[in-house]
CSV table of C-alpha atoms in Angstrom, one decimal:
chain,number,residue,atom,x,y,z
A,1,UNK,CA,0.0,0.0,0.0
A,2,UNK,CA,1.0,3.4,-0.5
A,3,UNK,CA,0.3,7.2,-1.3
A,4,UNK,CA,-0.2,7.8,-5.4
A,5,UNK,CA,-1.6,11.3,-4.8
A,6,UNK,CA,-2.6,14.0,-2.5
A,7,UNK,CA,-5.0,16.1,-2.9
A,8,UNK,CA,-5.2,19.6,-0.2
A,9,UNK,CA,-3.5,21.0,2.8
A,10,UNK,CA,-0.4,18.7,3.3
A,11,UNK,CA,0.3,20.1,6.3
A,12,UNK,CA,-2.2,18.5,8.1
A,13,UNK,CA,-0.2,15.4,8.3
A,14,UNK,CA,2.0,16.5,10.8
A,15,UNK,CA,-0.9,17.3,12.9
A,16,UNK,CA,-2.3,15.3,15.5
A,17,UNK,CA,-4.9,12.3,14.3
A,18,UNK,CA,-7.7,10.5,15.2
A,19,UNK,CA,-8.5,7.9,12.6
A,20,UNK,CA,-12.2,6.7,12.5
A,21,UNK,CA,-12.6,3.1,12.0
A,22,UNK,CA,-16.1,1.3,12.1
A,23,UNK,CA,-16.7,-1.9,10.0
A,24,UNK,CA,-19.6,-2.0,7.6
A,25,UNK,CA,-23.2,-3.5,9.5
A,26,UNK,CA,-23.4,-0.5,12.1
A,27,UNK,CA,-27.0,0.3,12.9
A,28,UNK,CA,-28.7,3.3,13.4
A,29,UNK,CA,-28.6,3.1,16.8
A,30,UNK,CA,-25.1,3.9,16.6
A,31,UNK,CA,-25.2,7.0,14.8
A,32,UNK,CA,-26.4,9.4,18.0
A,33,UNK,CA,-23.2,8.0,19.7
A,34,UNK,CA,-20.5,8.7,16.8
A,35,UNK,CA,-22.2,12.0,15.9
A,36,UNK,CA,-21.6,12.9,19.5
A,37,UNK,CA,-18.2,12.6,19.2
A,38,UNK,CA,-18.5,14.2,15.6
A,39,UNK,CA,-19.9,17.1,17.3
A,40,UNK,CA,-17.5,17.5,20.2
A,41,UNK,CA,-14.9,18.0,18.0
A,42,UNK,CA,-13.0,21.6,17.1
A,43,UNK,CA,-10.5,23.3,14.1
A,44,UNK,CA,-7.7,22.0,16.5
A,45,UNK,CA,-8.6,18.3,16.2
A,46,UNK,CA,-7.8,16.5,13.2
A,47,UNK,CA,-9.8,13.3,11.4
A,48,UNK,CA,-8.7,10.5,9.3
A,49,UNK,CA,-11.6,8.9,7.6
A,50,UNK,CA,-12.9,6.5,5.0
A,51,UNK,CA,-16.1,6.9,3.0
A,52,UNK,CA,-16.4,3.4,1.6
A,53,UNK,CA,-19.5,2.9,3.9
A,54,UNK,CA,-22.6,4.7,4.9
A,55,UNK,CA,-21.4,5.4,7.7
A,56,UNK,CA,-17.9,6.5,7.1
A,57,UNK,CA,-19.5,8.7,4.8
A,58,UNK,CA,-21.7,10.3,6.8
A,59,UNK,CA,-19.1,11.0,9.6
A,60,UNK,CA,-16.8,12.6,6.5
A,61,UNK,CA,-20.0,14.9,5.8
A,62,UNK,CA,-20.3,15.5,9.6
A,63,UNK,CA,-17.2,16.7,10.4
A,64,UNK,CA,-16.5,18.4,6.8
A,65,UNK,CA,-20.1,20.4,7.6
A,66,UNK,CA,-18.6,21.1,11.3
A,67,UNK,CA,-15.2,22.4,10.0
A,68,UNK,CA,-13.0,19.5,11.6
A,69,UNK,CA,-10.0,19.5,9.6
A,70,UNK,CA,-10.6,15.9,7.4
A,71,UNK,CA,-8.3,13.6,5.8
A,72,UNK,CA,-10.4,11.4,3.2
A,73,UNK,CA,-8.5,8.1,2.1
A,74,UNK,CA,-9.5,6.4,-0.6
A,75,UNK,CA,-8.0,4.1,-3.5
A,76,UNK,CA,-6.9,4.3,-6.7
A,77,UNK,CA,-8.3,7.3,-7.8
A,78,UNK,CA,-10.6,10.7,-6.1
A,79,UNK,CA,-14.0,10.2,-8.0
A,80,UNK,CA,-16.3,13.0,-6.1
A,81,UNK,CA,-15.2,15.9,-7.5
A,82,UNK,CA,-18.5,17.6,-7.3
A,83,UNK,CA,-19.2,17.3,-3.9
A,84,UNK,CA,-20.0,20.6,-2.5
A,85,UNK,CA,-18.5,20.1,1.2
A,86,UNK,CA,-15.2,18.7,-0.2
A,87,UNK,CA,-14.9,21.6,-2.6
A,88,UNK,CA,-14.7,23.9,0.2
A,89,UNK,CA,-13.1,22.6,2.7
A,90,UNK,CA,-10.5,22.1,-0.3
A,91,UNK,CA,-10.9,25.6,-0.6
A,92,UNK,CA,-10.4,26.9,2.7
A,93,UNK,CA,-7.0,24.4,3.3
A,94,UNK,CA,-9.1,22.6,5.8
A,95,UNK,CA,-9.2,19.4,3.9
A,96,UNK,CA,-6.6,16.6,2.4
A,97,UNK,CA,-7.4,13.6,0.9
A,98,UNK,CA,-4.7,10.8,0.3
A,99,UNK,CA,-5.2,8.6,-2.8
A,100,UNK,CA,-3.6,4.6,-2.0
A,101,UNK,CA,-3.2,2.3,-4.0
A,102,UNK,CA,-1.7,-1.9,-3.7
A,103,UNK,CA,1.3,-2.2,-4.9
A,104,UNK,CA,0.0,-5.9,-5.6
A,105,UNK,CA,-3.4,-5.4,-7.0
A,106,UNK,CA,-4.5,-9.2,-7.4
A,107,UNK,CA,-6.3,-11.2,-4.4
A,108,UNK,CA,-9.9,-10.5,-3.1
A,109,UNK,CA,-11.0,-8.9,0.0
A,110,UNK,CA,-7.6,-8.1,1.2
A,111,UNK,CA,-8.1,-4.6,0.1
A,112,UNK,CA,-9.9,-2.7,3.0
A,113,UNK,CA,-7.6,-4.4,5.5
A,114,UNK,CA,-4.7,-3.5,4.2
A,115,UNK,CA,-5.6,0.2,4.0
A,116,UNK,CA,-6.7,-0.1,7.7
A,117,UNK,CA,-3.2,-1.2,8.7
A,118,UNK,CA,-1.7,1.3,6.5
A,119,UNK,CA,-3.6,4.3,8.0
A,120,UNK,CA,-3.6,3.1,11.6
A,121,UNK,CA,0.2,3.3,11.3
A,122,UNK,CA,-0.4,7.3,10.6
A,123,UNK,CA,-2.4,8.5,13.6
A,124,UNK,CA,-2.0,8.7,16.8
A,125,UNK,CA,-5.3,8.3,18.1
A,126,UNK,CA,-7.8,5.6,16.9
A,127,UNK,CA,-12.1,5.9,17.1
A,128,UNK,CA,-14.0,3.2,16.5
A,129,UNK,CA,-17.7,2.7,16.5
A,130,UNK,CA,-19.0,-0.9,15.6
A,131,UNK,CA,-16.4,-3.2,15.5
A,132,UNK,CA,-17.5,-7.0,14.4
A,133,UNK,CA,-15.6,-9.0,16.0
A,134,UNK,CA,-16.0,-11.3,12.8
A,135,UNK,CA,-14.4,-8.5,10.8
A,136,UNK,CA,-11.3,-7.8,9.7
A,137,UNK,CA,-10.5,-4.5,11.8
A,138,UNK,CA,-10.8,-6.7,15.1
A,139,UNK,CA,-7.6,-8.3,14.8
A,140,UNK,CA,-5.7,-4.9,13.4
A,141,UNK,CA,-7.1,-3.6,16.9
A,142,UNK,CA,-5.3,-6.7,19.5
A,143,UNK,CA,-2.6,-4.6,21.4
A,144,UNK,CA,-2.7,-1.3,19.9
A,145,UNK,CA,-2.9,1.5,22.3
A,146,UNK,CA,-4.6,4.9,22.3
A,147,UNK,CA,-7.6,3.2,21.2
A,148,UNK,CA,-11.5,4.3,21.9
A,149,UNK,CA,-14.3,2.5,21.2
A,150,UNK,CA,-18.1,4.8,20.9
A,151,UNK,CA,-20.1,1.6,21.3
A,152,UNK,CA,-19.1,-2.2,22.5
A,153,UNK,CA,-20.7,-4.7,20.1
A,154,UNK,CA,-22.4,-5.9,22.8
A,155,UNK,CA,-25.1,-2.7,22.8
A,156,UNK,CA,-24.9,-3.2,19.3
A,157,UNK,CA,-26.4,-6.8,18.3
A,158,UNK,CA,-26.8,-6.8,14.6
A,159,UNK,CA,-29.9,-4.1,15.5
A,160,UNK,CA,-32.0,-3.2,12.1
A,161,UNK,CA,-33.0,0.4,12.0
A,162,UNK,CA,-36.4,0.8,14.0
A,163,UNK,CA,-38.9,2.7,12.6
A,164,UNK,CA,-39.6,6.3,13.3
A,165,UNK,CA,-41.4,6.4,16.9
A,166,UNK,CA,-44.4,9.0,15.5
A,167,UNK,CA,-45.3,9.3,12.0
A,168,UNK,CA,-45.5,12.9,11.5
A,169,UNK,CA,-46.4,14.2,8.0
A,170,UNK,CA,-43.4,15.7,6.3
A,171,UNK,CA,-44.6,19.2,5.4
A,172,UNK,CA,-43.3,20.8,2.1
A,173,UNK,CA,-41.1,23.4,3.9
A,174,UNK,CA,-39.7,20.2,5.7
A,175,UNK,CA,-39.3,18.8,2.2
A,176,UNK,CA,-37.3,21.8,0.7
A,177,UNK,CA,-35.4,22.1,3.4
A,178,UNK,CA,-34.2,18.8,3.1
A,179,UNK,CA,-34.1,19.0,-0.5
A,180,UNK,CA,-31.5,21.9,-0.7
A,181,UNK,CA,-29.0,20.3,2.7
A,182,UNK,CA,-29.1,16.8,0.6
A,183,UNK,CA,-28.0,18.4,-2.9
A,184,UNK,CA,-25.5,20.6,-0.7
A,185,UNK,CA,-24.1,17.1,0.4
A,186,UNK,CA,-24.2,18.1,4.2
A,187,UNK,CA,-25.4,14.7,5.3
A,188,UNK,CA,-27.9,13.1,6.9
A,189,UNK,CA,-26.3,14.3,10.6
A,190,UNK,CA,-26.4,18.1,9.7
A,191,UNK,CA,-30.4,17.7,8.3
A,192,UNK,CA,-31.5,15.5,11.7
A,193,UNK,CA,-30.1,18.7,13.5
A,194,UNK,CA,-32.0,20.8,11.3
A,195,UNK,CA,-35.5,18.9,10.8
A,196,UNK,CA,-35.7,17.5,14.5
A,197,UNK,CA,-36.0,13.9,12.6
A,198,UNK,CA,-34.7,11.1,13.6
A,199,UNK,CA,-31.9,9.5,11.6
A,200,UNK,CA,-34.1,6.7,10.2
A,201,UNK,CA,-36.8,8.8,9.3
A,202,UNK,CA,-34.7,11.3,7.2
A,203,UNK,CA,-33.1,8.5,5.3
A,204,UNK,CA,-36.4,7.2,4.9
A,205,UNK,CA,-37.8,10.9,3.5
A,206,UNK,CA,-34.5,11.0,1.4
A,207,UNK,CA,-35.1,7.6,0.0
A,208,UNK,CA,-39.0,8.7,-0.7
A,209,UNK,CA,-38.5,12.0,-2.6
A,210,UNK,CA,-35.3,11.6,-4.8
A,211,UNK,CA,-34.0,8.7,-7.0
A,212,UNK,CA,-33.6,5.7,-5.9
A,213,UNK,CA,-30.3,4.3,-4.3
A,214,UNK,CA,-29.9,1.5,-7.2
A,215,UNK,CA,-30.6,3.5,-9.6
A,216,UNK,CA,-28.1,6.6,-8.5
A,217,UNK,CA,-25.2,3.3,-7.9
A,218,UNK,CA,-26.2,2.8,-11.5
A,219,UNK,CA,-25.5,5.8,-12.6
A,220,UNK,CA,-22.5,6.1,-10.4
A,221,UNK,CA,-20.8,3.3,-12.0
A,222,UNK,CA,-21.5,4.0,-15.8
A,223,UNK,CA,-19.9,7.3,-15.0
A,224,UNK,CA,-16.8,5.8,-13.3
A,225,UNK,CA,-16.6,3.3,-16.7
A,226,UNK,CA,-17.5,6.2,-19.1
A,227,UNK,CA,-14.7,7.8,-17.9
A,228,UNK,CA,-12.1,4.9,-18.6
A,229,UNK,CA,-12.7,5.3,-22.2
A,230,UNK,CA,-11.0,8.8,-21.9
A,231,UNK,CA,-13.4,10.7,-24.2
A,232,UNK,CA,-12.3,14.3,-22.8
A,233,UNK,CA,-8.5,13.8,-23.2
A,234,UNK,CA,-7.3,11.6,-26.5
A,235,UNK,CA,-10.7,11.4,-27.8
A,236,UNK,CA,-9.7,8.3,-29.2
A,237,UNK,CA,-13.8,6.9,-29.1
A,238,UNK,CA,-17.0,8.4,-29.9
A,239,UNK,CA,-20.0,8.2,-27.3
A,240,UNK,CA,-22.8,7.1,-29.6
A,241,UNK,CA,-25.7,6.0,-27.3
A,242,UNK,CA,-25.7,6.6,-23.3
A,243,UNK,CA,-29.1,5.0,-22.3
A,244,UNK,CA,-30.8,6.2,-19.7
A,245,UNK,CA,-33.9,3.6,-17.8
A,246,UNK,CA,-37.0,5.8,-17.6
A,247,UNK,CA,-40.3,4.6,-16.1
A,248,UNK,CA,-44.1,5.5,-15.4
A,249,UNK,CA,-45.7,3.4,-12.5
A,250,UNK,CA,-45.2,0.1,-14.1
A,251,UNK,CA,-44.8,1.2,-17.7
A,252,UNK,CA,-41.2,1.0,-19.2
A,253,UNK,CA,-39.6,1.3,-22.6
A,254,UNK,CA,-38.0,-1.8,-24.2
A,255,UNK,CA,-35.4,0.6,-24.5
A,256,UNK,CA,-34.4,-0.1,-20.6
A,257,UNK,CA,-33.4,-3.6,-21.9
A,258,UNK,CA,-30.7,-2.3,-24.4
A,259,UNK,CA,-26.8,-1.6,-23.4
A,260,UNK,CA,-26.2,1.2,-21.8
A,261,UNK,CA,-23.6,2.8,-24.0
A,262,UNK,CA,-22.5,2.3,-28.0
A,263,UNK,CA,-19.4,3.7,-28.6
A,264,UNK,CA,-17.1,3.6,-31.9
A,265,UNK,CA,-13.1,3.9,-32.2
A,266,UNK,CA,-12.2,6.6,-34.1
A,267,UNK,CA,-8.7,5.3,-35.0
A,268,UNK,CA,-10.9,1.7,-36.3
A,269,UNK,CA,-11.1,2.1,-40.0
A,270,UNK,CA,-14.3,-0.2,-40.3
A,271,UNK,CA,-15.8,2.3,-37.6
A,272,UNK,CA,-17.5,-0.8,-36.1
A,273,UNK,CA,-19.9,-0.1,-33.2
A,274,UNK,CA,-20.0,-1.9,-29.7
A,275,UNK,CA,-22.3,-1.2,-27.0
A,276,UNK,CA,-21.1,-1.7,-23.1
A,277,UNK,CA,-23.6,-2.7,-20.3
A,278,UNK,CA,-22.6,-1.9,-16.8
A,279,UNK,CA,-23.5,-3.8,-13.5
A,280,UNK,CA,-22.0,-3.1,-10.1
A,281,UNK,CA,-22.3,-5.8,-7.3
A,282,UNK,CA,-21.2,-5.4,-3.7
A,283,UNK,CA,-19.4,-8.9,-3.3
A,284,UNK,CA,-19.8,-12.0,-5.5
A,285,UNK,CA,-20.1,-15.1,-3.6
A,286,UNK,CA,-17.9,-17.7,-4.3
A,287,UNK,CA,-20.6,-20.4,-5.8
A,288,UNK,CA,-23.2,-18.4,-7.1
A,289,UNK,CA,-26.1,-18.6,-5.1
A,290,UNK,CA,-28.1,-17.1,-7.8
A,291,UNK,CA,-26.4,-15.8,-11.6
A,292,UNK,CA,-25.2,-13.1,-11.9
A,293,UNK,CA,-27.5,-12.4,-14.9
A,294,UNK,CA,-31.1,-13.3,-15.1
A,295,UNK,CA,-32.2,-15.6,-18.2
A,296,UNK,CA,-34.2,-12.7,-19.5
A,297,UNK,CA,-31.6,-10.3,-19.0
A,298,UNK,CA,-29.1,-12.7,-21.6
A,299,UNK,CA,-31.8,-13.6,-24.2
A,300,UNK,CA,-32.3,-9.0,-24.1
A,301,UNK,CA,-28.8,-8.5,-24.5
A,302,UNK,CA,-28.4,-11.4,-27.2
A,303,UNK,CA,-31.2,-10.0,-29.4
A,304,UNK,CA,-30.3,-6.5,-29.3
A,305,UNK,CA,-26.4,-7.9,-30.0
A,306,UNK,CA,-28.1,-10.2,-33.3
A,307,UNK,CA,-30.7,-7.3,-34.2
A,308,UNK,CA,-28.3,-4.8,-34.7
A,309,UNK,CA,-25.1,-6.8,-35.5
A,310,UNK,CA,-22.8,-5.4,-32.9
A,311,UNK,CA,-21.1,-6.8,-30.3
A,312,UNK,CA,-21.8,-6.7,-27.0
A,313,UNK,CA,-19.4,-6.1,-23.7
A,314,UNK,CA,-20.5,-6.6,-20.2
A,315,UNK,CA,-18.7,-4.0,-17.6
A,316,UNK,CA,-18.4,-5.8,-14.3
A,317,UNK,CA,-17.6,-3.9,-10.7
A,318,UNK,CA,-17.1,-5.7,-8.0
A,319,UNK,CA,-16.9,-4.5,-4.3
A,320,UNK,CA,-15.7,-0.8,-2.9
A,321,UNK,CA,-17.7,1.8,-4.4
A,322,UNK,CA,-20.0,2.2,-7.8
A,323,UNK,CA,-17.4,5.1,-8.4
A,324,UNK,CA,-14.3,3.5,-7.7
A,325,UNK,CA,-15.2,-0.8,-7.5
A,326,UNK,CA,-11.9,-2.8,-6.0
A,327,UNK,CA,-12.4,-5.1,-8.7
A,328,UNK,CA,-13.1,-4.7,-12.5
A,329,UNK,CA,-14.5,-7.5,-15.1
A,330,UNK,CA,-14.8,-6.9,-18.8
A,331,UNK,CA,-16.6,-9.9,-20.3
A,332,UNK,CA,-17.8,-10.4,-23.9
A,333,UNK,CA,-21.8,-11.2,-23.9
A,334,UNK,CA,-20.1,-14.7,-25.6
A,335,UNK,CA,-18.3,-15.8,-22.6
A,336,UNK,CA,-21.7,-15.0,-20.2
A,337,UNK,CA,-23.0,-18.4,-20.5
A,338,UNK,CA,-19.4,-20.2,-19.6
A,339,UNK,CA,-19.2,-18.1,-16.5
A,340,UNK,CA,-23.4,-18.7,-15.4
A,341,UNK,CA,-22.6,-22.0,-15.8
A,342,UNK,CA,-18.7,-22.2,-14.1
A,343,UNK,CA,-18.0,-19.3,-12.2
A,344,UNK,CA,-14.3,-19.6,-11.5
A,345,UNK,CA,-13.7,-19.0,-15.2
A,346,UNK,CA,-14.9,-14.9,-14.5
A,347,UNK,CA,-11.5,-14.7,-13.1
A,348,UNK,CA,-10.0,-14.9,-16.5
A,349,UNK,CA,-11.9,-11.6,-17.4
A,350,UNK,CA,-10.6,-9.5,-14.6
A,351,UNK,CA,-8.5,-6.2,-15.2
A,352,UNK,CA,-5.3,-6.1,-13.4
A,353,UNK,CA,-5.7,-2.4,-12.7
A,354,UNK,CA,-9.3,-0.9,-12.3
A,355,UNK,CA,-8.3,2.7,-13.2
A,356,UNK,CA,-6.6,2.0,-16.6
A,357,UNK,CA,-7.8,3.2,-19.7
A,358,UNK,CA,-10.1,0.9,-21.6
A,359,UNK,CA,-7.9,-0.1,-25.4
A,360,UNK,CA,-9.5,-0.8,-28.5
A,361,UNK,CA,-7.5,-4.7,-28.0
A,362,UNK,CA,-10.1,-5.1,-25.4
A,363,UNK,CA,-13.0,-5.0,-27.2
A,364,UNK,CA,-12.3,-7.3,-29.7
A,365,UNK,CA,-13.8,-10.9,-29.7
């Protein structure tokens, strides 16, 4: 592991840190303790965060909203550039984020560990909230000193999020309101605060009134693959088609069923088309408890490939984030039936670097 880029006020390093470190299936419950802390914090305290969970990215909003100087790891590569929080605590020097990356990039699920170790080794101070014992940050945490720990996973129990004790009626103010701090990006902490809501019940609202979460990971990851082909810089391909789903209720366009992309390369003198569809998962499992395709999904894809005589490529994220996935898959629509059908062969279809540009060699059968 180590630093590719850094992005800010260097100078922060030599401050004194805290690094936050909570593992993935906190619950709600959890979230009036850590903002606590969030909120006891001053300019003279200095955070080291992730923001590959919901909760890690709320706490990065929190204390980015609060003024808390921040530094924001992440890997490979620093996709939210339009975040308005981050811009200005860019801005005002308050604010550094360190890019990592492996310097061995194969394996699976050694990823977030590895970072953990790296950046525990760079602050002074460590915070957790949830810790599963089950997880990998228990382990990192045997013997290490200086450590505090928000909740014990005893109070914590696996909890689900409870429903909102008194089902007041969201008024429109409410609704604006909320509207304006959510496309502001100051998290769901900052709105509670504001609204008098509880935490599940402004998730809830958010969920209700914008897109959904799918869809926005959806869109989230065709933007991190759109921008692999480079179209800005060389300009070597031409964006043909970029799909967008659209529904009514229950009514959809067959449309929705097509690629999400068709692109051409320019420097291809037969100008031949492709079209790229992109899926992000979480986590694969290692037998496939269910495809990763659905029959009907397949036969769309190989009609629209045989209708319009094009050839079809299947963009594959696996695990981290829709914007930045740890693990990348490029598989021909050919090769989909092979992999339903023996799943240890996708491994022959993985990129050894997520972030690299996507070459013409690559997309052809």
């Amino acid at each position: 592991m180590r630093i590719i880029n850094k992005i800010g006020n260097e100078d922060l390093l030599n401050r004194e840190k805290s690094l936050f470190l909570c593992s993935k299936r906190a619950s709600y419950s959890l979230y009036d303790k850590v903002f606590g802390w969030v909120d006891s914090l001053t300019s003279n305290d200095c955070v080291i965060c992730f923001n590959s969970s919901e909760l890690e990215d709320e706490v990065m909003r929190a204390l980015l909203v609060n003024q808390v100087p921040t530094i924001l790891v992440v890997m490979n590569r620093f996709t939210d550039k339009y975040n308005v929080q981050i811009e200005k605590a860019l801005e005002e020097q308050r604010m550094l984020i360190l890019v990592l990356q492996r310097d061995e990039p194969h394996g699976t699920g050694q990823t977030p560990r590895l970072r953990n170790q790296y950046m525990m080794q760079m602050a002074e101070n460590i915070v957790c909230g949830y810790i599963d014992k089950n997880g990998s940050i228990f382990p990192l945490l045997a013997g290490v000193q200086n450590v505090r720990y928000l909740e014990q996973e005893e109070m914590m129990m696996a909890a689900e999020p409870l429903a909102p004790p008194t089902h007041q009626r969201w008024t429109v103010w409410q609704d604006k309101i909320l509207l304006r701090m959510f496309y502001e990006d100051m998290g769901l902490h900052a709105i509670k605060k504001q609204l008098r809501r509880s935490y599940v019940s402004v998730r809830n609202r958010i969920k209700a009134i914008t897109l959904p979460e799918e869809v926005l990971k959806g869109r989230e990851f065709e933007d991190f693959v759109l921008e692999l082909f480079d179209l800005n810089e060389t300009k070597a391909y031409s964006l043909i088609e970029w799909r967008g789903d659209k529904s009514l209720g229950n009514i959809t366009p067959v449309s929705n069923t097509y690629p999400d992309f068709v692109l051409v390369y320019k420097e291809d003198k037969r100008k031949k088309k492709f079209a790229v569809e992109c899926k992000w998962r979480a986590s694969i499992p290692r037998h496939f408890s269910k495809p990763l395709f659905t029959p009907e999904q397949i036969t769309h894809y190989q009609e629209y490939a045989t209708e319009k005589a094009m050839a079809v490529f299947i963009v594959l994220g696996v695990g981290g984030a829709p914007s930045m996935p740890e693990e990348l898959y490029l598989i021909p629509l050919i090769s989909i039936s092979q992999i339903q059908s023996n799943p240890s062969s996708l491994k022959q279809y993985k990129r050894e670097l997520v972030n690299k540009w996507f070459s013409i060699e690559e997309f052809k059968e």
